[in-house]
């Protein structure tokens, strides 16, 4: 389905709304394990962010605000006054941006594998990948991306999912990917000093071995958010939503049971 602004989206199930925002280079279909689980009890809205899947390109000088406004328009189109909002990686940045701009429309917030205040080494690495993307294009970077996300060589048990994810990368709009990745590589401090404004129940969830969206980052963010908890999935890395869906789904179900009187 398409919203009036061209945003491609899908709605599954009925009940309290949950919005899922994918990471850079992906499409909303990457949330399939979470959609199948959460749609048993909730209305799940998954969509393609700007520059991805069937959605239109972001501006050349894209800002997080542009991506947050896309979600605002989608909720308006669907007649949803407020929703639980969860994002992965770049999607986590968008989710936090939306929650900061529209707290009354964000019932709960979940930031999965989120980045925050990268170290100089982490910043140099992600900016190097952004430059490689600009210079060599998407196709030339797929192999290194899959190796970083799934391992080199990819374990046999993960081959099928790695193939699916590689397909999303092959299909992504080159300019949409480049513009979004450029923003992702430079936005790790976009919310520094603002997170205390998030008053809704918030989950920070990442993998034990996610070097670029590290447990330390999630711990740092949680310290600034009044009603938040941190969960670290043992042994997992950046693509834990597809590699360890059962553990992620359990955390999200617990998150959806959070009340505004949770203890930090």
Short mmCIF file of C-alpha atoms in Angstrom, two decimals:
data_model
loop_
_atom_site.label_atom_id
_atom_site.label_comp_id
_atom_site.label_asym_id
_atom_site.label_seq_id
_atom_site.Cartn_x
_atom_site.Cartn_y
_atom_site.Cartn_z
CA UNK A 1 0.00 0.00 0.00
CA UNK A 2 1.03 3.59 -0.54
CA UNK A 3 0.30 6.75 1.44
CA UNK A 4 -0.50 9.99 -0.44
CA UNK A 5 3.14 11.11 -0.20
CA UNK A 6 4.31 7.87 -1.85
CA UNK A 7 5.42 6.07 1.31
CA UNK A 8 5.17 2.31 0.87
CA UNK A 9 3.78 0.54 3.92
CA UNK A 10 2.00 -2.55 5.19
CA UNK A 11 -0.42 -3.06 8.08
CA UNK A 12 -0.86 -6.38 9.86
CA UNK A 13 -3.09 -7.42 12.74
CA UNK A 14 -5.37 -5.46 15.03
CA UNK A 15 -5.05 -3.75 18.39
CA UNK A 16 -2.75 -1.15 19.88
CA UNK A 17 -0.55 0.25 17.06
CA UNK A 18 3.15 -0.59 16.79
CA UNK A 19 5.33 1.07 14.15
CA UNK A 20 8.53 -0.65 12.96
CA UNK A 21 11.24 1.43 11.25
CA UNK A 22 14.01 -0.48 9.45
CA UNK A 23 17.69 0.37 9.13
CA UNK A 24 19.66 1.89 6.28
CA UNK A 25 19.72 -0.21 3.12
CA UNK A 26 16.76 -2.37 4.15
CA UNK A 27 13.01 -2.48 3.44
CA UNK A 28 10.05 -3.02 5.74
CA UNK A 29 10.04 -6.73 4.89
CA UNK A 30 13.16 -7.20 7.02
CA UNK A 31 10.82 -7.02 10.03
CA UNK A 32 9.01 -10.23 8.97
CA UNK A 33 9.87 -12.19 12.16
CA UNK A 34 8.65 -9.34 14.37
CA UNK A 35 5.54 -8.70 12.27
CA UNK A 36 4.50 -12.35 12.47
CA UNK A 37 4.88 -12.37 16.24
CA UNK A 38 3.53 -8.95 17.22
CA UNK A 39 0.57 -8.95 14.83
CA UNK A 40 -1.04 -11.67 16.94
CA UNK A 41 -1.92 -9.02 19.51
CA UNK A 42 -1.22 -5.60 17.93
CA UNK A 43 -1.76 -3.59 14.80
CA UNK A 44 1.72 -3.57 13.25
CA UNK A 45 2.66 -0.86 10.76
CA UNK A 46 5.92 -1.36 8.85
CA UNK A 47 7.02 1.02 6.12
CA UNK A 48 9.90 1.87 3.80
CA UNK A 49 11.82 4.91 4.96
CA UNK A 50 12.70 7.64 2.48
CA UNK A 51 15.05 6.42 -0.24
CA UNK A 52 14.26 2.76 0.38
CA UNK A 53 11.92 0.15 -1.09
CA UNK A 54 8.92 1.78 -2.72
CA UNK A 55 9.17 5.14 -0.92
CA UNK A 56 10.38 8.40 -2.49
CA UNK A 57 13.88 9.81 -2.15
CA UNK A 58 14.85 12.08 0.73
CA UNK A 59 16.18 15.56 -0.05
CA UNK A 60 19.80 15.76 -1.12
CA UNK A 61 20.65 17.45 2.21
CA UNK A 62 18.51 15.02 4.19
CA UNK A 63 17.94 15.60 7.91
CA UNK A 64 16.48 13.34 10.57
CA UNK A 65 13.52 15.70 10.63
CA UNK A 66 12.63 14.66 7.07
CA UNK A 67 12.37 11.02 8.12
CA UNK A 68 10.39 11.86 11.27
CA UNK A 69 7.96 13.91 9.21
CA UNK A 70 7.45 10.93 6.89
CA UNK A 71 6.26 8.89 9.89
CA UNK A 72 4.02 11.75 11.04
CA UNK A 73 2.35 11.87 7.62
CA UNK A 74 1.86 8.10 7.63
CA UNK A 75 0.18 8.12 11.03
CA UNK A 76 -2.04 10.99 9.88
CA UNK A 77 -2.99 9.03 6.78
CA UNK A 78 -3.87 5.97 8.87
CA UNK A 79 -5.81 8.04 11.40
CA UNK A 80 -3.57 6.89 14.27
CA UNK A 81 -3.21 9.54 17.00
CA UNK A 82 -0.43 7.73 18.90
CA UNK A 83 1.61 4.56 18.50
CA UNK A 84 4.40 2.51 20.00
CA UNK A 85 7.44 3.29 17.86
CA UNK A 86 10.41 0.95 17.41
CA UNK A 87 13.38 1.46 15.13
CA UNK A 88 16.52 -0.49 14.25
CA UNK A 89 19.87 1.27 13.68
CA UNK A 90 19.08 4.26 11.41
CA UNK A 91 15.45 3.53 12.21
CA UNK A 92 16.25 3.98 15.90
CA UNK A 93 17.56 7.48 15.18
CA UNK A 94 14.33 8.23 13.30
CA UNK A 95 12.24 6.80 16.13
CA UNK A 96 14.01 8.95 18.71
CA UNK A 97 13.70 12.02 16.49
CA UNK A 98 9.97 11.39 16.11
CA UNK A 99 9.51 10.84 19.85
CA UNK A 100 11.35 14.06 20.68
CA UNK A 101 9.28 16.04 18.19
CA UNK A 102 5.96 14.31 18.92
CA UNK A 103 5.98 12.95 22.49
CA UNK A 104 2.18 12.92 22.68
CA UNK A 105 2.06 10.63 19.63
CA UNK A 106 4.66 8.20 21.00
CA UNK A 107 3.16 5.80 23.53
CA UNK A 108 6.39 3.84 23.97
CA UNK A 109 9.80 4.03 22.30
CA UNK A 110 12.22 1.22 21.45
CA UNK A 111 15.70 1.90 20.04
CA UNK A 112 17.29 -1.28 18.72
CA UNK A 113 21.03 -1.32 17.87
CA UNK A 114 21.10 2.46 18.16
CA UNK A 115 24.19 4.64 17.76
CA UNK A 116 25.11 7.36 20.23
CA UNK A 117 28.27 9.41 20.63
CA UNK A 118 30.62 7.25 18.58
CA UNK A 119 34.25 7.06 19.60
CA UNK A 120 36.73 8.67 17.15
CA UNK A 121 37.56 5.18 15.85
CA UNK A 122 33.90 4.26 15.36
CA UNK A 123 33.20 7.57 13.65
CA UNK A 124 36.16 7.16 11.30
CA UNK A 125 35.03 3.65 10.35
CA UNK A 126 31.45 4.61 9.54
CA UNK A 127 32.51 7.71 7.62
CA UNK A 128 34.95 5.57 5.65
CA UNK A 129 32.08 3.26 4.71
CA UNK A 130 29.98 6.26 3.69
CA UNK A 131 32.78 7.53 1.45
CA UNK A 132 33.23 4.08 -0.09
CA UNK A 133 29.51 4.00 -0.85
CA UNK A 134 29.72 7.40 -2.57
CA UNK A 135 32.79 6.42 -4.57
CA UNK A 136 32.12 2.79 -5.46
CA UNK A 137 28.35 2.42 -5.25
CA UNK A 138 26.10 0.00 -3.41
CA UNK A 139 27.01 -3.16 -5.31
CA UNK A 140 30.70 -2.90 -4.45
CA UNK A 141 29.97 -2.69 -0.73
CA UNK A 142 27.46 -5.52 -0.34
CA UNK A 143 30.05 -8.21 0.36
CA UNK A 144 31.76 -6.29 3.13
CA UNK A 145 28.42 -5.32 4.66
CA UNK A 146 27.19 -8.92 4.79
CA UNK A 147 30.50 -10.03 6.30
CA UNK A 148 30.27 -7.34 8.97
CA UNK A 149 26.67 -8.22 9.81
CA UNK A 150 26.71 -12.02 9.56
CA UNK A 151 30.35 -13.10 9.76
CA UNK A 152 33.00 -14.19 7.27
CA UNK A 153 32.29 -16.82 6.23
CA UNK A 154 28.58 -16.60 6.90
CA UNK A 155 27.56 -19.56 9.11
CA UNK A 156 25.43 -22.14 7.32
CA UNK A 157 22.51 -21.47 9.68
CA UNK A 158 22.45 -17.82 8.62
CA UNK A 159 22.95 -18.26 4.88
CA UNK A 160 19.28 -17.92 3.98
CA UNK A 161 18.77 -14.72 5.94
CA UNK A 162 22.06 -13.26 4.71
CA UNK A 163 20.88 -13.88 1.15
CA UNK A 164 17.59 -12.10 1.85
CA UNK A 165 19.37 -9.10 3.38
CA UNK A 166 21.85 -8.97 0.49
CA UNK A 167 18.85 -8.87 -1.84
CA UNK A 168 17.51 -5.79 -0.08
CA UNK A 169 20.90 -4.12 -0.50
CA UNK A 170 21.00 -4.99 -4.20
CA UNK A 171 17.51 -3.56 -4.70
CA UNK A 172 17.95 -0.33 -2.74
CA UNK A 173 17.91 2.96 -4.67
CA UNK A 174 21.62 3.89 -4.93
CA UNK A 175 21.09 7.59 -4.29
CA UNK A 176 18.52 7.00 -1.56
CA UNK A 177 20.93 4.65 0.21
CA UNK A 178 23.86 7.05 -0.16
CA UNK A 179 21.94 10.06 1.15
CA UNK A 180 20.56 8.11 4.09
CA UNK A 181 23.88 6.50 4.96
CA UNK A 182 25.57 9.89 4.82
CA UNK A 183 23.07 11.15 7.39
CA UNK A 184 23.41 8.01 9.49
CA UNK A 185 27.20 8.35 9.59
CA UNK A 186 27.00 11.89 10.98
CA UNK A 187 24.01 11.75 13.35
CA UNK A 188 25.32 9.90 16.40
CA UNK A 189 25.28 13.11 18.44
CA UNK A 190 22.03 14.47 17.00
CA UNK A 191 20.16 13.73 20.23
CA UNK A 192 22.93 14.42 22.72
CA UNK A 193 21.62 16.61 25.52
CA UNK A 194 17.99 16.01 24.49
CA UNK A 195 17.22 12.49 25.64
CA UNK A 196 16.07 13.61 29.08
CA UNK A 197 13.00 15.00 27.28
CA UNK A 198 11.82 11.46 26.48
CA UNK A 199 9.24 10.71 29.15
CA UNK A 200 7.57 7.65 27.61
CA UNK A 201 8.60 4.09 28.60
CA UNK A 202 11.70 3.40 26.54
CA UNK A 203 13.68 0.28 25.68
CA UNK A 204 17.30 0.32 24.54
CA UNK A 205 18.11 -3.07 23.05
CA UNK A 206 21.32 -4.18 21.36
CA UNK A 207 23.63 -7.16 20.90
CA UNK A 208 26.56 -8.06 23.13
CA UNK A 209 28.98 -8.01 20.19
CA UNK A 210 27.58 -5.12 18.16
CA UNK A 211 30.74 -3.06 17.91
CA UNK A 212 29.10 -0.11 16.15
CA UNK A 213 25.86 0.06 18.17
CA UNK A 214 27.51 -1.08 21.35
CA UNK A 215 26.06 -1.95 24.75
CA UNK A 216 27.96 1.06 26.09
CA UNK A 217 25.98 3.32 23.77
CA UNK A 218 22.67 1.88 24.95
CA UNK A 219 23.74 2.23 28.59
CA UNK A 220 24.71 5.87 28.00
CA UNK A 221 21.38 6.70 26.39
CA UNK A 222 19.40 4.96 29.08
CA UNK A 223 21.08 7.01 31.79
CA UNK A 224 19.56 10.13 30.23
CA UNK A 225 16.00 8.78 29.77
CA UNK A 226 13.88 8.77 32.95
CA UNK A 227 11.69 5.73 32.22
CA UNK A 228 14.02 3.39 30.38
CA UNK A 229 15.64 0.00 30.60
CA UNK A 230 18.56 -1.58 28.75
CA UNK A 231 18.62 -5.13 27.47
CA UNK A 232 21.65 -6.76 25.87
CA UNK A 233 21.14 -9.95 23.89
CA UNK A 234 24.08 -12.28 24.60
CA UNK A 235 26.30 -13.26 21.70
CA UNK A 236 24.46 -11.19 19.08
CA UNK A 237 25.56 -8.44 16.71
CA UNK A 238 23.92 -5.79 14.57
CA UNK A 239 21.33 -7.83 12.66
CA UNK A 240 19.92 -9.52 15.74
CA UNK A 241 16.35 -8.80 14.59
CA UNK A 242 16.76 -11.44 11.88
CA UNK A 243 19.49 -13.60 13.44
CA UNK A 244 17.92 -13.91 16.89
CA UNK A 245 14.25 -13.09 16.33
CA UNK A 246 12.92 -15.07 19.28
CA UNK A 247 15.03 -13.11 21.77
CA UNK A 248 14.20 -9.78 20.10
CA UNK A 249 10.49 -10.59 19.95
CA UNK A 250 10.41 -11.46 23.64
CA UNK A 251 12.05 -8.14 24.49
CA UNK A 252 9.55 -6.28 22.34
CA UNK A 253 6.61 -8.08 23.94
CA UNK A 254 7.94 -7.09 27.35
CA UNK A 255 8.38 -3.53 26.11
CA UNK A 256 4.77 -3.40 24.99
CA UNK A 257 3.75 -4.32 28.53
CA UNK A 258 5.69 -1.40 30.03
CA UNK A 259 3.60 1.08 31.92
CA UNK A 260 4.43 4.65 32.75
CA UNK A 261 5.30 3.63 36.28
CA UNK A 262 8.21 1.33 35.31
CA UNK A 263 11.20 1.54 37.56
CA UNK A 264 14.57 2.64 36.17
#
